[in-house]
Amino acid sequence: MPSGAAPVTIPFTLRNGMPFFEVKANGRTVPILFDLGDFSTLRLDRSVLEQIGAERTGAGGKIIQAQGGPVESPEYRLQSVELGPVRFGPVTASMDAHDPSYQPDQVGQAGFLGTGLLKA
């Protein structure tokens, strides 16, 4: 933590033992899971990206996941992401995509928060 910076408290809940956050992406509340093994910033479902008006950047590529093969994941630009009292922006997010042979457990999430957002 930078010298003189005050600690920030961000509320979360546990669902099936997994940390679950409510973030605001482009002003809309989105339920997401915190994925400590994901070094990206944010991955959101295609439907959420459309609903919040995220702009496709034209970039993206293949991502390798713990299970299944590589999948295409285009990148999008979000004007802002709010996690508790902290606001980030603009943020580059990717579309949450999975190999058909592996679909993550669903506990009501619409995407995943990676550690990359917190390092920004």
PDB file of C-alpha atoms in Angstrom:
ATOM      1  CA  MET A   1       0.000   0.000   0.000  1.00  0.00           C
ATOM      2  CA  PRO A   2       1.374   3.433  -0.875  1.00  0.00           C
ATOM      3  CA  SER A   3       2.562   5.436   2.086  1.00  0.00           C
ATOM      4  CA  GLY A   4      -0.263   7.469   3.599  1.00  0.00           C
ATOM      5  CA  ALA A   5      -2.982   5.576   1.704  1.00  0.00           C
ATOM      6  CA  ALA A   6      -5.954   4.572   3.825  1.00  0.00           C
ATOM      7  CA  PRO A   7      -7.066   0.933   3.748  1.00  0.00           C
ATOM      8  CA  VAL A   8     -10.193   0.203   1.699  1.00  0.00           C
ATOM      9  CA  THR A   9     -12.877  -2.267   2.758  1.00  0.00           C
ATOM     10  CA  ILE A  10     -14.755  -4.070   0.004  1.00  0.00           C
ATOM     11  CA  PRO A  11     -17.726  -6.225   1.027  1.00  0.00           C
ATOM     12  CA  PHE A  12     -18.174  -9.704  -0.448  1.00  0.00           C
ATOM     13  CA  THR A  13     -20.210 -12.816   0.192  1.00  0.00           C
ATOM     14  CA  LEU A  14     -19.312 -16.481  -0.052  1.00  0.00           C
ATOM     15  CA  ARG A  15     -21.362 -18.689  -2.334  1.00  0.00           C
ATOM     16  CA  ASN A  16     -20.387 -22.347  -2.356  1.00  0.00           C
ATOM     17  CA  GLY A  17     -17.118 -21.274  -0.732  1.00  0.00           C
ATOM     18  CA  MET A  18     -16.271 -18.795  -3.512  1.00  0.00           C
ATOM     19  CA  PRO A  19     -15.836 -14.993  -3.036  1.00  0.00           C
ATOM     20  CA  PHE A  20     -18.651 -13.142  -4.774  1.00  0.00           C
ATOM     21  CA  PHE A  21     -18.704  -9.376  -5.447  1.00  0.00           C
ATOM     22  CA  GLU A  22     -21.201  -6.882  -6.790  1.00  0.00           C
ATOM     23  CA  VAL A  23     -19.396  -4.451  -9.107  1.00  0.00           C
ATOM     24  CA  LYS A  24     -20.726  -1.571 -11.137  1.00  0.00           C
ATOM     25  CA  ALA A  25     -19.607  -1.772 -14.758  1.00  0.00           C
ATOM     26  CA  ASN A  26     -20.495   1.326 -16.787  1.00  0.00           C
ATOM     27  CA  GLY A  27     -22.962   2.162 -13.994  1.00  0.00           C
ATOM     28  CA  ARG A  28     -24.774  -1.211 -13.943  1.00  0.00           C
ATOM     29  CA  THR A  29     -24.523  -3.654 -11.043  1.00  0.00           C
ATOM     30  CA  VAL A  30     -22.989  -6.964 -12.110  1.00  0.00           C
ATOM     31  CA  PRO A  31     -22.505 -10.056  -9.896  1.00  0.00           C
ATOM     32  CA  ILE A  32     -19.021 -11.545 -10.335  1.00  0.00           C
ATOM     33  CA  LEU A  33     -16.694 -14.071  -8.736  1.00  0.00           C
ATOM     34  CA  PHE A  34     -13.165 -13.203  -7.645  1.00  0.00           C
ATOM     35  CA  ASP A  35     -10.737 -15.568  -9.393  1.00  0.00           C
ATOM     36  CA  LEU A  36      -7.337 -15.441  -7.672  1.00  0.00           C
ATOM     37  CA  GLY A  37      -5.838 -17.560 -10.468  1.00  0.00           C
ATOM     38  CA  ASP A  38      -6.870 -15.119 -13.193  1.00  0.00           C
ATOM     39  CA  PHE A  39      -4.330 -12.368 -13.841  1.00  0.00           C
ATOM     40  CA  SER A  40      -6.602 -10.414 -16.204  1.00  0.00           C
ATOM     41  CA  THR A  41      -8.737  -7.471 -15.092  1.00  0.00           C
ATOM     42  CA  LEU A  42     -12.325  -8.504 -15.683  1.00  0.00           C
ATOM     43  CA  ARG A  43     -14.166 -11.100 -17.792  1.00  0.00           C
ATOM     44  CA  LEU A  44     -17.876 -10.558 -18.420  1.00  0.00           C
ATOM     45  CA  ASP A  45     -20.603 -12.580 -20.121  1.00  0.00           C
ATOM     46  CA  ARG A  46     -21.443 -11.513 -23.667  1.00  0.00           C
ATOM     47  CA  SER A  47     -24.973 -10.493 -22.601  1.00  0.00           C
ATOM     48  CA  VAL A  48     -23.597  -8.205 -19.878  1.00  0.00           C
ATOM     49  CA  LEU A  49     -21.144  -6.553 -22.285  1.00  0.00           C
ATOM     50  CA  GLU A  50     -24.065  -5.821 -24.629  1.00  0.00           C
ATOM     51  CA  GLN A  51     -26.334  -4.533 -21.821  1.00  0.00           C
ATOM     52  CA  ILE A  52     -23.737  -2.111 -20.426  1.00  0.00           C
ATOM     53  CA  GLY A  53     -22.757  -0.743 -23.830  1.00  0.00           C
ATOM     54  CA  ALA A  54     -19.126  -1.881 -23.709  1.00  0.00           C
ATOM     55  CA  GLU A  55     -17.162  -0.944 -26.824  1.00  0.00           C
ATOM     56  CA  ARG A  56     -15.222  -3.704 -28.596  1.00  0.00           C
ATOM     57  CA  THR A  57     -11.587  -2.679 -29.012  1.00  0.00           C
ATOM     58  CA  GLY A  58     -10.766  -4.949 -31.953  1.00  0.00           C
ATOM     59  CA  ALA A  59      -8.109  -6.645 -29.829  1.00  0.00           C
ATOM     60  CA  GLY A  60      -8.311  -9.959 -28.059  1.00  0.00           C
ATOM     61  CA  GLY A  61      -7.004 -13.407 -28.642  1.00  0.00           C
ATOM     62  CA  LYS A  62      -6.958 -16.936 -27.396  1.00  0.00           C
ATOM     63  CA  ILE A  63      -6.997 -17.626 -23.687  1.00  0.00           C
ATOM     64  CA  ILE A  64      -5.879 -20.851 -22.091  1.00  0.00           C
ATOM     65  CA  GLN A  65      -7.942 -22.065 -19.176  1.00  0.00           C
ATOM     66  CA  ALA A  66      -7.273 -24.634 -16.476  1.00  0.00           C
ATOM     67  CA  GLN A  67      -9.561 -27.096 -18.275  1.00  0.00           C
ATOM     68  CA  GLY A  68     -10.559 -27.402 -21.919  1.00  0.00           C
ATOM     69  CA  GLY A  69      -8.811 -25.989 -24.953  1.00  0.00           C
ATOM     70  CA  PRO A  70      -7.947 -22.412 -25.921  1.00  0.00           C
ATOM     71  CA  VAL A  71     -10.891 -20.127 -26.687  1.00  0.00           C
ATOM     72  CA  GLU A  72     -11.290 -16.787 -28.451  1.00  0.00           C
ATOM     73  CA  SER A  73     -11.949 -13.887 -26.097  1.00  0.00           C
ATOM     74  CA  PRO A  74     -12.408 -10.418 -27.624  1.00  0.00           C
ATOM     75  CA  GLU A  75     -11.557  -7.323 -25.576  1.00  0.00           C
ATOM     76  CA  TYR A  76     -13.906  -4.484 -24.663  1.00  0.00           C
ATOM     77  CA  ARG A  77     -13.470  -1.024 -23.178  1.00  0.00           C
ATOM     78  CA  LEU A  78     -15.530  -0.026 -20.146  1.00  0.00           C
ATOM     79  CA  GLN A  79     -15.690   3.595 -19.070  1.00  0.00           C
ATOM     80  CA  SER A  80     -15.747   2.671 -15.398  1.00  0.00           C
ATOM     81  CA  VAL A  81     -15.737  -0.233 -12.961  1.00  0.00           C
ATOM     82  CA  GLU A  82     -16.601   0.318  -9.307  1.00  0.00           C
ATOM     83  CA  LEU A  83     -15.649  -2.234  -6.675  1.00  0.00           C
ATOM     84  CA  GLY A  84     -17.011  -1.085  -3.334  1.00  0.00           C
ATOM     85  CA  PRO A  85     -15.824   2.497  -2.846  1.00  0.00           C
ATOM     86  CA  VAL A  86     -13.020   2.207  -5.438  1.00  0.00           C
ATOM     87  CA  ARG A  87     -13.531   3.414  -9.016  1.00  0.00           C
ATOM     88  CA  PHE A  88     -11.364   2.278 -11.938  1.00  0.00           C
ATOM     89  CA  GLY A  89     -11.574   3.642 -15.447  1.00  0.00           C
ATOM     90  CA  PRO A  90     -11.304   3.221 -18.245  1.00  0.00           C
ATOM     91  CA  VAL A  91     -10.905  -0.564 -17.972  1.00  0.00           C
ATOM     92  CA  THR A  92     -10.149  -3.163 -20.617  1.00  0.00           C
ATOM     93  CA  ALA A  93     -12.255  -6.271 -20.037  1.00  0.00           C
ATOM     94  CA  SER A  94     -12.617  -9.467 -22.008  1.00  0.00           C
ATOM     95  CA  MET A  95     -15.585 -11.586 -22.921  1.00  0.00           C
ATOM     96  CA  ASP A  96     -15.954 -14.610 -20.643  1.00  0.00           C
ATOM     97  CA  ALA A  97     -15.604 -17.598 -22.941  1.00  0.00           C
ATOM     98  CA  HIS A  98     -15.117 -21.276 -22.134  1.00  0.00           C
ATOM     99  CA  ASP A  99     -14.337 -24.426 -24.066  1.00  0.00           C
ATOM    100  CA  PRO A 100     -17.578 -26.416 -24.515  1.00  0.00           C
ATOM    101  CA  SER A 101     -15.983 -29.316 -22.613  1.00  0.00           C
ATOM    102  CA  TYR A 102     -15.598 -27.150 -19.506  1.00  0.00           C
ATOM    103  CA  GLN A 103     -18.200 -24.819 -18.068  1.00  0.00           C
ATOM    104  CA  PRO A 104     -17.538 -23.246 -14.640  1.00  0.00           C
ATOM    105  CA  ASP A 105     -19.884 -23.803 -11.717  1.00  0.00           C
ATOM    106  CA  GLN A 106     -22.712 -21.295 -11.762  1.00  0.00           C
ATOM    107  CA  VAL A 107     -23.560 -19.530  -8.513  1.00  0.00           C
ATOM    108  CA  GLY A 108     -25.242 -16.519 -10.106  1.00  0.00           C
ATOM    109  CA  GLN A 109     -22.149 -14.819 -11.511  1.00  0.00           C
ATOM    110  CA  ALA A 110     -22.060 -12.865 -14.752  1.00  0.00           C
ATOM    111  CA  GLY A 111     -18.281 -12.893 -14.980  1.00  0.00           C
ATOM    112  CA  PHE A 112     -14.995 -13.057 -13.124  1.00  0.00           C
ATOM    113  CA  LEU A 113     -12.773 -10.466 -11.464  1.00  0.00           C
ATOM    114  CA  GLY A 114      -9.084 -11.146 -11.962  1.00  0.00           C
ATOM    115  CA  THR A 115      -6.205  -9.836  -9.897  1.00  0.00           C
ATOM    116  CA  GLY A 116      -5.086  -7.549 -12.749  1.00  0.00           C
ATOM    117  CA  LEU A 117      -7.741  -4.950 -11.917  1.00  0.00           C
ATOM    118  CA  LEU A 118      -6.408  -4.570  -8.382  1.00  0.00           C
ATOM    119  CA  LYS A 119      -2.842  -4.066  -9.592  1.00  0.00           C
ATOM    120  CA  ALA A 120      -3.769  -1.158 -11.852  1.00  0.00           C
TER     121      ALA A 120
END
